[in-house]
Short mmCIF file of C-alpha atoms in Angstrom, two decimals:
data_model
loop_
_atom_site.label_atom_id
_atom_site.label_comp_id
_atom_site.label_asym_id
_atom_site.label_seq_id
_atom_site.Cartn_x
_atom_site.Cartn_y
_atom_site.Cartn_z
CA MET A 1 -2.24 -18.45 24.93
CA GLN A 2 -4.91 -19.45 27.45
CA THR A 3 -3.20 -22.57 28.75
CA GLU A 4 -5.68 -23.26 31.54
CA LYS A 5 -8.67 -23.23 29.18
CA ILE A 6 -6.84 -25.40 26.66
CA THR A 7 -5.84 -27.86 29.36
CA GLU A 8 -9.39 -28.07 30.71
CA ARG A 9 -10.80 -28.60 27.22
CA ILE A 10 -8.40 -31.42 26.33
CA VAL A 11 -8.85 -33.20 29.66
CA SER A 12 -12.65 -32.98 29.37
CA TRP A 13 -12.47 -34.18 25.76
CA LEU A 14 -10.35 -37.18 26.78
CA LYS A 15 -12.75 -38.11 29.59
CA ASP A 16 -15.78 -37.88 27.32
CA TYR A 17 -14.14 -39.88 24.55
CA ALA A 18 -13.11 -42.67 26.91
CA ALA A 19 -16.62 -42.82 28.36
CA LYS A 20 -18.20 -43.10 24.90
CA ALA A 21 -15.68 -45.77 23.91
CA ASN A 22 -16.37 -47.67 27.15
CA VAL A 23 -12.70 -48.00 28.07
CA LYS A 24 -10.83 -47.57 31.33
CA GLY A 25 -8.38 -44.90 30.17
CA TYR A 26 -5.27 -44.40 28.06
CA VAL A 27 -1.88 -45.89 27.30
CA ILE A 28 0.92 -43.57 26.16
CA GLY A 29 4.42 -44.24 24.94
CA VAL A 30 6.81 -41.97 26.82
CA SER A 31 9.94 -41.05 24.89
CA GLY A 32 11.59 -38.42 27.05
CA GLY A 33 10.31 -35.63 24.81
CA VAL A 34 7.88 -32.81 25.51
CA ASP A 35 4.98 -34.07 23.36
CA SER A 36 4.60 -37.44 25.08
CA ALA A 37 5.15 -35.79 28.47
CA VAL A 38 2.34 -33.28 27.89
CA VAL A 39 -0.07 -35.90 26.54
CA SER A 40 0.61 -38.32 29.38
CA THR A 41 0.04 -35.54 31.91
CA LEU A 42 -3.24 -34.52 30.31
CA CYS A 43 -4.37 -38.16 30.32
CA ALA A 44 -3.40 -38.47 33.98
CA MET A 45 -5.48 -35.40 34.79
CA THR A 46 -8.62 -37.22 33.60
CA GLY A 47 -8.50 -39.41 36.71
CA LEU A 48 -8.79 -42.46 34.44
CA LYS A 49 -6.27 -45.27 34.35
CA THR A 50 -3.15 -43.98 32.63
CA LEU A 51 -0.47 -46.48 31.65
CA LEU A 52 2.90 -45.01 30.66
CA ILE A 53 5.28 -47.23 28.71
CA GLU A 54 8.93 -46.53 28.05
CA MET A 55 10.06 -48.65 25.09
CA PRO A 56 13.83 -48.52 24.53
CA ILE A 57 15.30 -49.70 21.22
CA ARG A 58 19.05 -49.10 21.18
CA GLN A 59 18.15 -45.96 23.16
CA ASN A 60 20.69 -43.50 24.53
CA ALA A 61 20.75 -43.05 28.28
CA ASP A 62 19.64 -39.40 28.25
CA GLU A 63 16.31 -40.24 26.63
CA VAL A 64 15.67 -43.15 28.99
CA ASN A 65 16.54 -41.07 32.06
CA ARG A 66 14.27 -38.19 30.99
CA ALA A 67 11.40 -40.57 30.33
CA TRP A 68 11.70 -42.15 33.76
CA GLU A 69 12.15 -38.82 35.53
CA HIS A 70 8.88 -37.69 33.99
CA MET A 71 7.06 -40.96 34.71
CA GLU A 72 8.14 -41.03 38.35
CA HIS A 73 7.07 -37.40 38.68
CA LEU A 74 3.62 -38.22 37.31
CA LYS A 75 3.27 -41.26 39.57
CA GLU A 76 3.94 -39.01 42.57
CA ARG A 77 1.28 -36.54 41.43
CA PHE A 78 -1.44 -38.94 40.27
CA SER A 79 -2.56 -42.18 41.91
CA ASN A 80 -4.15 -43.36 38.64
CA VAL A 81 -0.79 -43.49 36.83
CA GLU A 82 1.19 -46.68 36.28
CA ALA A 83 4.56 -46.87 34.51
CA ILE A 84 6.44 -49.79 33.00
CA SER A 85 9.39 -50.38 30.72
CA VAL A 86 9.21 -52.82 27.83
CA ASN A 87 12.64 -53.45 26.34
CA LEU A 88 12.08 -53.81 22.59
CA SER A 89 15.75 -54.06 21.65
CA PRO A 90 15.79 -57.91 21.50
CA ALA A 91 12.68 -57.96 19.27
CA PHE A 92 14.15 -55.25 17.03
CA GLU A 93 17.48 -57.09 16.75
CA GLU A 94 15.64 -60.19 15.51
CA LEU A 95 13.81 -58.10 12.94
CA TYR A 96 17.08 -56.43 11.99
CA LYS A 97 18.69 -59.80 11.28
CA THR A 98 15.62 -60.99 9.38
CA PHE A 99 15.15 -57.86 7.23
CA ASP A 100 18.79 -56.76 6.72
CA VAL A 101 19.83 -56.18 3.10
CA LYS A 102 22.85 -54.62 1.41
CA ASP A 103 22.87 -50.85 1.98
CA GLU A 104 24.39 -50.21 -1.43
CA ASP A 105 21.46 -51.98 -3.09
CA PHE A 106 18.78 -50.39 -0.91
CA PRO A 107 19.81 -46.86 0.18
CA ALA A 108 16.49 -46.35 2.02
CA GLU A 109 17.19 -49.20 4.42
CA LYS A 110 18.23 -47.00 7.36
CA LEU A 111 15.03 -44.99 7.10
CA ALA A 112 13.02 -48.21 6.82
CA PHE A 113 14.61 -49.48 10.03
CA ALA A 114 13.95 -46.16 11.77
CA ASN A 115 10.28 -46.49 10.84
CA THR A 116 10.32 -50.14 11.93
CA ARG A 117 11.24 -48.98 15.44
CA ALA A 118 8.19 -46.69 15.52
CA ARG A 119 5.93 -49.45 14.22
CA LEU A 120 7.21 -51.92 16.78
CA ARG A 121 6.34 -49.42 19.50
CA MET A 122 2.87 -48.95 18.02
CA LEU A 123 2.31 -52.73 18.12
CA THR A 124 3.40 -52.75 21.77
CA LEU A 125 1.08 -49.92 22.78
CA TYR A 126 -1.90 -51.63 21.16
CA TYR A 127 -1.07 -54.92 22.87
CA TYR A 128 -0.99 -53.33 26.31
CA GLY A 129 -3.95 -51.15 25.43
CA GLN A 130 -6.09 -54.13 24.49
CA ILE A 131 -5.30 -56.28 27.52
CA ASN A 132 -5.99 -53.31 29.83
CA ARG A 133 -8.99 -51.87 27.93
CA LEU A 134 -7.16 -48.63 27.18
CA LEU A 135 -7.00 -46.38 24.14
CA VAL A 136 -3.67 -45.39 22.62
CA GLY A 137 -2.99 -41.69 23.12
CA GLY A 138 -1.24 -39.99 20.21
CA THR A 139 1.57 -37.52 20.83
CA GLY A 140 1.81 -35.73 17.47
CA ASN A 141 1.51 -31.94 17.29
CA LYS A 142 0.02 -29.79 14.51
CA VAL A 143 3.27 -29.17 12.61
CA GLU A 144 4.25 -32.84 12.61
CA ASP A 145 0.81 -34.28 11.86
CA PHE A 146 -0.63 -31.77 9.38
CA GLY A 147 2.31 -29.63 8.28
CA VAL A 148 5.42 -31.57 7.30
CA GLY A 149 4.20 -35.09 8.12
CA PHE A 150 7.11 -35.73 10.46
CA PHE A 151 5.84 -39.03 11.83
CA THR A 152 5.82 -42.70 10.88
CA LYS A 153 2.75 -43.99 9.10
CA TYR A 154 1.31 -46.80 11.26
CA GLY A 155 4.02 -46.05 13.79
CA ASP A 156 3.62 -43.01 16.05
CA GLY A 157 0.87 -42.06 13.60
CA GLY A 158 -1.09 -45.19 14.55
CA VAL A 159 -3.19 -44.01 17.50
CA ASP A 160 -6.78 -43.86 18.76
CA VAL A 161 -6.88 -40.19 19.78
CA SER A 162 -4.71 -37.13 19.08
CA PRO A 163 -5.11 -34.71 22.02
CA ILE A 164 -2.49 -32.13 20.96
CA ALA A 165 -2.71 -32.40 17.16
CA ASP A 166 -4.29 -28.93 16.97
CA LEU A 167 -1.43 -27.35 18.94
CA TYR A 168 1.79 -26.04 17.44
CA LYS A 169 5.06 -27.20 18.98
CA THR A 170 5.65 -23.85 20.69
CA GLU A 171 2.16 -24.14 22.21
CA VAL A 172 3.01 -27.63 23.48
CA TYR A 173 6.04 -26.15 25.23
CA ALA A 174 3.79 -23.49 26.75
CA LEU A 175 1.50 -26.22 28.08
CA ALA A 176 4.50 -28.11 29.45
CA LYS A 177 5.47 -25.03 31.43
CA SER A 178 1.96 -24.43 32.73
CA LEU A 179 1.65 -28.10 33.71
CA ASP A 180 4.91 -27.80 35.67
CA LEU A 181 6.65 -30.70 33.95
CA VAL A 182 10.16 -31.64 35.00
CA GLU A 183 12.86 -29.26 33.76
CA SER A 184 14.70 -31.93 31.77
CA ILE A 185 11.60 -32.46 29.64
CA GLN A 186 10.96 -28.76 29.14
CA ASN A 187 14.57 -28.21 28.07
CA ALA A 188 14.93 -31.31 25.89
CA ILE A 189 15.95 -30.74 22.27
CA PRO A 190 13.29 -32.30 20.00
CA ALA A 191 14.44 -35.63 18.54
CA ASP A 192 12.53 -38.71 17.38
CA GLY A 193 14.99 -41.22 18.88
CA LEU A 194 14.67 -43.58 15.90
CA TRP A 195 18.31 -43.58 14.78
CA ASP A 196 21.45 -45.18 16.18
CA GLU A 197 23.26 -41.85 15.91
CA ALA A 198 21.85 -38.69 17.51
CA ARG A 199 19.63 -36.78 15.08
CA THR A 200 17.57 -33.82 16.24
CA ASP A 201 14.31 -32.91 14.51
CA GLU A 202 15.89 -29.69 13.26
CA GLN A 203 18.81 -31.58 11.71
CA GLN A 204 16.45 -33.95 9.93
CA ILE A 205 13.97 -31.33 8.74
CA GLY A 206 16.36 -28.45 8.10
CA ALA A 207 14.28 -25.91 10.01
CA THR A 208 13.19 -25.12 13.55
CA TYR A 209 9.61 -25.60 14.73
CA PRO A 210 9.01 -21.84 15.10
CA GLU A 211 10.19 -21.34 11.50
CA LEU A 212 7.87 -24.10 10.26
CA GLU A 213 4.96 -22.74 12.28
CA LYS A 214 5.30 -19.35 10.63
CA ILE A 215 4.95 -20.95 7.19
CA GLN A 216 2.13 -23.26 8.22
CA LYS A 217 0.06 -20.40 9.66
CA GLU A 218 0.38 -18.59 6.31
CA TRP A 219 -0.03 -21.73 4.18
CA GLY A 220 -2.61 -21.23 1.44
CA THR A 221 -2.61 -17.45 1.81
CA LYS A 222 0.91 -16.77 0.52
CA SER A 223 2.96 -18.19 -2.33
CA GLU A 224 6.67 -18.70 -2.92
CA SER A 225 6.99 -15.20 -4.44
CA ASP A 226 5.95 -13.65 -1.12
CA TYR A 227 9.05 -14.94 0.65
CA SER A 228 12.75 -14.20 0.57
CA GLY A 229 15.89 -15.12 2.46
CA ARG A 230 15.51 -17.66 5.24
CA ASP A 231 11.71 -17.56 5.05
CA LEU A 232 11.92 -18.67 1.42
CA GLU A 233 14.23 -21.54 2.36
CA VAL A 234 11.81 -22.74 5.03
CA PHE A 235 8.84 -22.30 2.68
CA LYS A 236 10.50 -24.64 0.18
CA ILE A 237 11.26 -27.18 2.94
CA PHE A 238 7.66 -27.04 4.18
CA GLN A 239 6.24 -27.26 0.65
CA ARG A 240 8.41 -30.26 -0.26
CA MET A 241 7.65 -32.18 2.93
CA ASN A 242 3.95 -31.32 2.91
CA ARG A 243 3.55 -32.60 -0.65
CA ALA A 244 5.46 -35.79 0.11
CA ALA A 245 3.40 -36.41 3.25
CA GLN A 246 -0.07 -36.22 1.74
CA HIS A 247 -0.35 -40.01 1.79
CA LYS A 248 0.03 -39.77 5.57
CA ILE A 249 -2.03 -36.63 6.14
CA GLN A 250 -5.05 -37.52 3.98
CA PRO A 251 -7.46 -40.39 4.76
CA ILE A 252 -6.70 -43.72 3.11
CA PRO A 253 -7.92 -43.51 -0.51
CA VAL A 254 -10.71 -45.86 -1.46
CA CYS A 255 -11.34 -46.99 -5.02
CA ASP A 256 -15.06 -46.40 -5.59
CA ILE A 257 -16.95 -49.12 -7.47
CA PRO A 258 -19.95 -47.95 -9.50
CA GLU A 259 -23.21 -49.22 -8.05
CA GLU A 260 -24.33 -50.63 -11.41
CA TRP A 261 -21.33 -52.99 -11.38
CA ARG A 262 -22.45 -54.68 -8.19
#
């Protein structure tokens, strides 16, 4: 993997896009994970204003500490970087009290609240983006965005640009190493941080990112009959999640109205 060329391309792309959009730079939500750390670093490398926001919602201390370790590290390296914390727990608690229903009647409530956290963060990023004339930088990678759809629609999927959406997760880790990110970020176990209890991405999906990448790279060229053992298990996971995520992956459908009816 030619990390230097990829880095240069993304940074140049971000600079050009900001110039065409006539904005000052980018705002990125920093979670303490590798994706947001890589994206925020690439945005910082543009030399444009880069606002990093840590947005805790019932967050565990490890995630908060990693996020701030990364943000402080970037502030030391780049004079164009600013970092703030916006505590969204009080706002979420109000929503929780307003929305709360009986779990036995609505078994999807926990997932709905997990997605509500992501959507509250999206709202926050767009608020700070607008008042600072910044675009919201997306942090989704290729497996999450176009493979299994492991993101929240209009949450972390609600962004202006997606700098690393053509990179697999393992490639994001390679970039993190080449960009010399803090060790805690490079070694962090992928997790979305949307649940009260600790849930890693692997636990939620049922497969590792390297396993999913193998299937995605072969998607459309091989069928279920070509796999066996663990590969077959992961193929079925990928197939199920990919089908269920088409409403997130595909553009919003529009009902066409015949011209003669107008």
